[in-house]
mmCIF file of C-alpha atoms in Angstrom:
data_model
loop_
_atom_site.group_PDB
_atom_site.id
_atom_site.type_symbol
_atom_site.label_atom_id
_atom_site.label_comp_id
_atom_site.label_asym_id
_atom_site.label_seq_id
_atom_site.Cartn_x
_atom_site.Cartn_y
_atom_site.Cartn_z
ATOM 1 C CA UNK A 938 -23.665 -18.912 -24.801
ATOM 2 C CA UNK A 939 -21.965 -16.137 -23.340
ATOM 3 C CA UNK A 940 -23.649 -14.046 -20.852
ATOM 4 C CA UNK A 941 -25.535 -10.579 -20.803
ATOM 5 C CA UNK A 942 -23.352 -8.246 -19.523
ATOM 6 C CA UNK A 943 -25.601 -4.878 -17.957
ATOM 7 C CA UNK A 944 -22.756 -2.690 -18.139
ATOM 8 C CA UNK A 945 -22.727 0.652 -16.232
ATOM 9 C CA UNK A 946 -19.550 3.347 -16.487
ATOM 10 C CA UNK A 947 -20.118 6.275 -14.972
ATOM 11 C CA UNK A 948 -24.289 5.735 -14.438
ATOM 12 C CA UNK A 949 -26.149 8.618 -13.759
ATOM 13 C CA UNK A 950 -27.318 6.397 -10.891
ATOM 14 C CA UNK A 951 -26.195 3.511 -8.879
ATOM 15 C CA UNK A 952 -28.327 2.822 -5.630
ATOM 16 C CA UNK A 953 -29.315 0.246 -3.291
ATOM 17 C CA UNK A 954 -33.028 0.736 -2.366
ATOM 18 C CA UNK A 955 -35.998 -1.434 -1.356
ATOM 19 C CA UNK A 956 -39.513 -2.069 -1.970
ATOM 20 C CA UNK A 957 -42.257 -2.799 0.475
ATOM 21 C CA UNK A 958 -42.696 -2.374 4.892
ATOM 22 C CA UNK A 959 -39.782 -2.996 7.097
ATOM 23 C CA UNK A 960 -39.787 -6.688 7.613
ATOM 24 C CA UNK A 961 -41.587 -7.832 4.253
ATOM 25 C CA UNK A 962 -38.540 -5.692 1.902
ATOM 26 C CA UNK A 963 -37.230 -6.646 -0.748
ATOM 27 C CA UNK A 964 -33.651 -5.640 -1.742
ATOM 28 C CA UNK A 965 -32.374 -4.276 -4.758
ATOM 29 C CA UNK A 966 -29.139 -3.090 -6.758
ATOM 30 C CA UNK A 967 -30.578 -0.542 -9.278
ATOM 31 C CA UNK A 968 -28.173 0.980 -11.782
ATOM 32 C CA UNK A 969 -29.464 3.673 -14.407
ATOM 33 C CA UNK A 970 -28.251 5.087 -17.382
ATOM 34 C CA UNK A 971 -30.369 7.638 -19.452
ATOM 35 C CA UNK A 972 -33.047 5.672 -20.101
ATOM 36 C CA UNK A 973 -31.896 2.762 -19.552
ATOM 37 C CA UNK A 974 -32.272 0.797 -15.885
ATOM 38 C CA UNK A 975 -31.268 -2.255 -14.574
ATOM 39 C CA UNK A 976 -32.680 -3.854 -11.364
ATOM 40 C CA UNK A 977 -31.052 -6.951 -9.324
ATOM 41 C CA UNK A 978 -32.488 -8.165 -6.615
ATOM 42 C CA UNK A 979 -30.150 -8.542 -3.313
ATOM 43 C CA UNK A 980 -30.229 -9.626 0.267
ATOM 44 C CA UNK A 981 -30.253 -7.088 3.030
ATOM 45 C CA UNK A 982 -26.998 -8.968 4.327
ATOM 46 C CA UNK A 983 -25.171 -8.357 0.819
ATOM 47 C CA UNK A 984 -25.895 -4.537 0.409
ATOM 48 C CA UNK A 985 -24.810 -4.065 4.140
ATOM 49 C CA UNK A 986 -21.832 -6.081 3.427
ATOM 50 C CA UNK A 987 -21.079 -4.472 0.039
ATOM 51 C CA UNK A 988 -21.171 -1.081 1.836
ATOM 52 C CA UNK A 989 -18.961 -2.165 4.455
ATOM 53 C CA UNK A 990 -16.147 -3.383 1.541
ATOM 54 C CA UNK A 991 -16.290 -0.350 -0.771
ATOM 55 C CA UNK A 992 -15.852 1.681 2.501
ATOM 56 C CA UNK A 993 -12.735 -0.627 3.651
ATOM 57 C CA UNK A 994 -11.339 -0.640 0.338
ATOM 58 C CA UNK A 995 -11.577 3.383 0.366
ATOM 59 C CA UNK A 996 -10.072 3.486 3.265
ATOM 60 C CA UNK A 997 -6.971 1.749 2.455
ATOM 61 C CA UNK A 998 -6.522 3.671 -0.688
ATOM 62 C CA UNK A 999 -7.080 6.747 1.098
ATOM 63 C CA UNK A 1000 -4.169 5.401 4.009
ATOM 64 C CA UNK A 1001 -1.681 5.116 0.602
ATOM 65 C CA UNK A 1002 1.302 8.088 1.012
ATOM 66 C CA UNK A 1003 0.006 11.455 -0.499
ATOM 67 C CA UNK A 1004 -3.984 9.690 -1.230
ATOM 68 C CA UNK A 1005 -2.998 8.895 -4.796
ATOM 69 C CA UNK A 1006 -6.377 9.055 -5.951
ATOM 70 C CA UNK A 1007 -8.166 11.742 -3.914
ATOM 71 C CA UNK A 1008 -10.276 9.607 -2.017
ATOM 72 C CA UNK A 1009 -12.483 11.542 0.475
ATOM 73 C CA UNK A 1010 -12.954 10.346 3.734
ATOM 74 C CA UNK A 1011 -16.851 10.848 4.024
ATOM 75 C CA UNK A 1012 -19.512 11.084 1.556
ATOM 76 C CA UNK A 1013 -20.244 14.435 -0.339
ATOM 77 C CA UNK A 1014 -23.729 15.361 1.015
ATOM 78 C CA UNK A 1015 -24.437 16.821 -2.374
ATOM 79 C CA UNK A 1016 -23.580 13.213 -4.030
ATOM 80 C CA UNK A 1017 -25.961 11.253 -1.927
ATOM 81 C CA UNK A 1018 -29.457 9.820 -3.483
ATOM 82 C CA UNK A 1019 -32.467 9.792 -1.909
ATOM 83 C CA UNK A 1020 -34.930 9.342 -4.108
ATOM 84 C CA UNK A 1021 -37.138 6.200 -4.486
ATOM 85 C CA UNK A 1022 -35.847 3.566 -6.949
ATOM 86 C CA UNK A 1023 -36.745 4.154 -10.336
ATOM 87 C CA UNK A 1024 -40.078 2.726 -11.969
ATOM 88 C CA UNK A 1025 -41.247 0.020 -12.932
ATOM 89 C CA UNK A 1026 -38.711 -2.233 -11.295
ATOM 90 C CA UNK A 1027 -38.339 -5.147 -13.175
ATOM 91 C CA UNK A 1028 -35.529 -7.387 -11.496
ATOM 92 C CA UNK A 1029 -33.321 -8.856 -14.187
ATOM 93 C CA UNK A 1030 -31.907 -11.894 -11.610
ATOM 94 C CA UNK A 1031 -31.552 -12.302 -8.064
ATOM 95 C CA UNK A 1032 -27.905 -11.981 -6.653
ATOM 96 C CA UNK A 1033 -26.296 -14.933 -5.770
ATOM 97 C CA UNK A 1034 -22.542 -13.807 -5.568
ATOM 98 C CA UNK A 1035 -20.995 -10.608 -5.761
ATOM 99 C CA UNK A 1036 -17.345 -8.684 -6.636
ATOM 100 C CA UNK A 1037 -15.972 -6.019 -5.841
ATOM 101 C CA UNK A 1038 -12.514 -4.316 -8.230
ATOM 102 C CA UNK A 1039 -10.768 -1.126 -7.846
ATOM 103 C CA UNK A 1040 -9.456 0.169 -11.460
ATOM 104 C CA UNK A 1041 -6.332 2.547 -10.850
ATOM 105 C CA UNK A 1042 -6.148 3.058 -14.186
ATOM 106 C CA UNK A 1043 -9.743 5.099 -13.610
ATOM 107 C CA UNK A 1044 -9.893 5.510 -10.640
ATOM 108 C CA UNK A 1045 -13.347 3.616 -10.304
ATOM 109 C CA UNK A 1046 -15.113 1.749 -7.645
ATOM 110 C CA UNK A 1047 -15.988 -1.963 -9.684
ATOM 111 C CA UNK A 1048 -18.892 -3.764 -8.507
ATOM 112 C CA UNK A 1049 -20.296 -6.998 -10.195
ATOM 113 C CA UNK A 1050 -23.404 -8.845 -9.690
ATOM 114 C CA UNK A 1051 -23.660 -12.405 -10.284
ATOM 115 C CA UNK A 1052 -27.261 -14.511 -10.560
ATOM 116 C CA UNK A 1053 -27.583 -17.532 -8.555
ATOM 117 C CA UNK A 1054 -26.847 -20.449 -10.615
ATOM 118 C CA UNK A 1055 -29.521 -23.480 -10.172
ATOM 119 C CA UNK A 1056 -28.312 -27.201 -10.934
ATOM 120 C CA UNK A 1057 -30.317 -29.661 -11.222
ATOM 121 C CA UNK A 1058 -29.031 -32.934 -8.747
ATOM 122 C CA UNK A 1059 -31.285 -36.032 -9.080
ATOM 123 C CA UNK A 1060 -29.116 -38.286 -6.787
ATOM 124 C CA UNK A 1061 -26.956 -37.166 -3.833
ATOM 125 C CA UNK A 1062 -24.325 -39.080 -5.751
ATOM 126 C CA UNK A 1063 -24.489 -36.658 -8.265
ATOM 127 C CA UNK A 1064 -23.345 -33.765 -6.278
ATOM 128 C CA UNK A 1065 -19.564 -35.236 -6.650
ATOM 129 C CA UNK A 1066 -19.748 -35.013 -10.107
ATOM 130 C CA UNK A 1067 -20.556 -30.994 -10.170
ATOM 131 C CA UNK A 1068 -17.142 -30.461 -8.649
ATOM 132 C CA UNK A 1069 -15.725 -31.743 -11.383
ATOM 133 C CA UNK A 1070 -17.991 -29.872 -14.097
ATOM 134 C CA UNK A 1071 -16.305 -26.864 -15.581
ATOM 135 C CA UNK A 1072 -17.518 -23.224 -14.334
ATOM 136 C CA UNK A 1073 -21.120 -22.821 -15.701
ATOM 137 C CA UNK A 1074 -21.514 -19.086 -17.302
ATOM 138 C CA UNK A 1075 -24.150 -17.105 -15.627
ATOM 139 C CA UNK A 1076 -26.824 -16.205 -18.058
ATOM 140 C CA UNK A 1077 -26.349 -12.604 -16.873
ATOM 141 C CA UNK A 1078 -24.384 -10.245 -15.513
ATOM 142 C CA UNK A 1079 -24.293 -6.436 -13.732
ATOM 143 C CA UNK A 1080 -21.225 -4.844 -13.614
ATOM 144 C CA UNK A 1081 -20.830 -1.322 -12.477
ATOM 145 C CA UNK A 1082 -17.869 1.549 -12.119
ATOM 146 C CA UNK A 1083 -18.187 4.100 -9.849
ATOM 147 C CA UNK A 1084 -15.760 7.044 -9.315
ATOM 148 C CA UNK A 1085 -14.705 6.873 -5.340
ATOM 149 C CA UNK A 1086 -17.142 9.948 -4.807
ATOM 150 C CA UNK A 1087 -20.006 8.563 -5.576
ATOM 151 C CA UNK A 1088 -18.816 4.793 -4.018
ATOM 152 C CA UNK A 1089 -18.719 7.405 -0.785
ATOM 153 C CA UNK A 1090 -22.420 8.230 -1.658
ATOM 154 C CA UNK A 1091 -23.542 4.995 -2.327
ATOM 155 C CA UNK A 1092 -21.955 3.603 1.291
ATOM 156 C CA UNK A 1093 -23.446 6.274 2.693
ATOM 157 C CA UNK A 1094 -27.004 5.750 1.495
ATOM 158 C CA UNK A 1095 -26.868 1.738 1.653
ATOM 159 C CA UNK A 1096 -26.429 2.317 5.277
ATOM 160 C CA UNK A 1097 -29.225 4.591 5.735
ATOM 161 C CA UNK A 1098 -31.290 2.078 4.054
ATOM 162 C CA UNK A 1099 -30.393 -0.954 5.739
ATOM 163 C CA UNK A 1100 -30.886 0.688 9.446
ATOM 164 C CA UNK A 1101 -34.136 2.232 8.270
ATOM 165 C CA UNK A 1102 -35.719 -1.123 8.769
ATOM 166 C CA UNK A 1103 -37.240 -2.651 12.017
ATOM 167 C CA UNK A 1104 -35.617 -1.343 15.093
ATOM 168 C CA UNK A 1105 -33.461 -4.304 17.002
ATOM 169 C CA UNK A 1106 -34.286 -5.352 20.263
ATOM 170 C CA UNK A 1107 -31.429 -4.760 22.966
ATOM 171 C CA UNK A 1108 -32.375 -7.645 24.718
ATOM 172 C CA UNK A 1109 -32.378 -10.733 22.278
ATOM 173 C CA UNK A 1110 -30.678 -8.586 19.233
ATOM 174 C CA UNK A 1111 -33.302 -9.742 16.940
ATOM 175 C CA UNK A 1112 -35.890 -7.575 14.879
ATOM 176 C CA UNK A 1113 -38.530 -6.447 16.887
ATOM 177 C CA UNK A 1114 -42.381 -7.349 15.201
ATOM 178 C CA UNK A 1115 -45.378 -5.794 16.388
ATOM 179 C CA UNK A 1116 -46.249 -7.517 19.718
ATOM 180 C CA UNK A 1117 -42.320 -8.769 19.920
ATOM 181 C CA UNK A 1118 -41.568 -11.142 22.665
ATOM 182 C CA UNK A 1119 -37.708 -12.288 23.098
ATOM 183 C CA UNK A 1120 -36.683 -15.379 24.403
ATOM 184 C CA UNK A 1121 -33.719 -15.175 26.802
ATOM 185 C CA UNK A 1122 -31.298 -17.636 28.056
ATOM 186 C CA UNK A 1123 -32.770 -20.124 29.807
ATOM 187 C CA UNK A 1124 -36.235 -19.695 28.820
ATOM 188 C CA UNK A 1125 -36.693 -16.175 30.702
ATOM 189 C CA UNK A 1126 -39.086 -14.147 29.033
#
């Protein structure tokens, strides 16, 4: 059966935000479209590292003789969200793997969304025979295009999201709790 495809071109809103305290959040990928909205739940580690590959494929379009495509170097202050995710959030799949597409043609930003894709393995024997098995279709989908202005924005505000979590400890580089002790190299504490 082929998949559902939540296609987005040109949403009135594509954002990264989260839901609950710093430490207990969960991430999400939330693309909306009049009335329509689409939630997909995401690891801190993959929005960071989404931001940090729009941003590097900006870049390098914006290097290109002359800037072809008018990339700006920062985000437009005006262009960056804010606000809360929308409500209710209901998460359509959890991201497994993600891609990320420029279209010259459009001059858009591509990002997709893929769920994690569960197979069931009764015998460890059995895991040879899944590399053999042809790609198993996702049962859904979330792709997204994005003019470079508001990729900027959404960079921007991924960023701003992900460090707005628990501060790090400069010691052991790990989140600091309440009542955080680090361990240091050779059991100093």
């Amino acid at each position: 059966m082929a998949p559902i495809v939540h296609e987005f071109d040109w949403p009135d809103r594509f954002v990264v935000g989260t839901v609950g305290v710093p430490g207990a959040r969960t991430f999400f990928l939330q693309a909306r479209d009049g009335q329509r909205v689409v939630s997909v739940s995401v690891e801190k580690e993959q929005s960071f590292a989404l931001a940090e590959k729009i941003d590097e494929v900006l870049d390098e379009l914006m290097a290109e003789d002359g800037n072809p495509y008018s990339i700006p170097p920062l985000a437009d202050e005006a262009l960056v969200d804010e606000d809360p995710l929308d409500t209710p959030i209901d998460e359509a799949f959890r991201a497994g793997a993600m891609s990320l597409g420029w279209d010259p043609a459009t001059g858009q930003v591509v990002i997709e969304a893929f769920p994690i894709i569960e197979v069931e393995v009764d015998r460890l024997e059995d895991l040879d025979e899944l590399i053999d098995l042809p790609e198993t279709l996702p049962e859904q989908v979330m792709q997204v295009r994005i003019p470079v202005g508001a990729a900027r924005a959404f960079t921007k505000r991924t960023r701003d999201v992900v460090a707005s979590g628990r501060p790090i400890c400069s010691l052991c580089g790990l989140p600091m709790d309440e009542g955080h002790v680090c361990e240091l190299p050779d059991g100093f504490r």
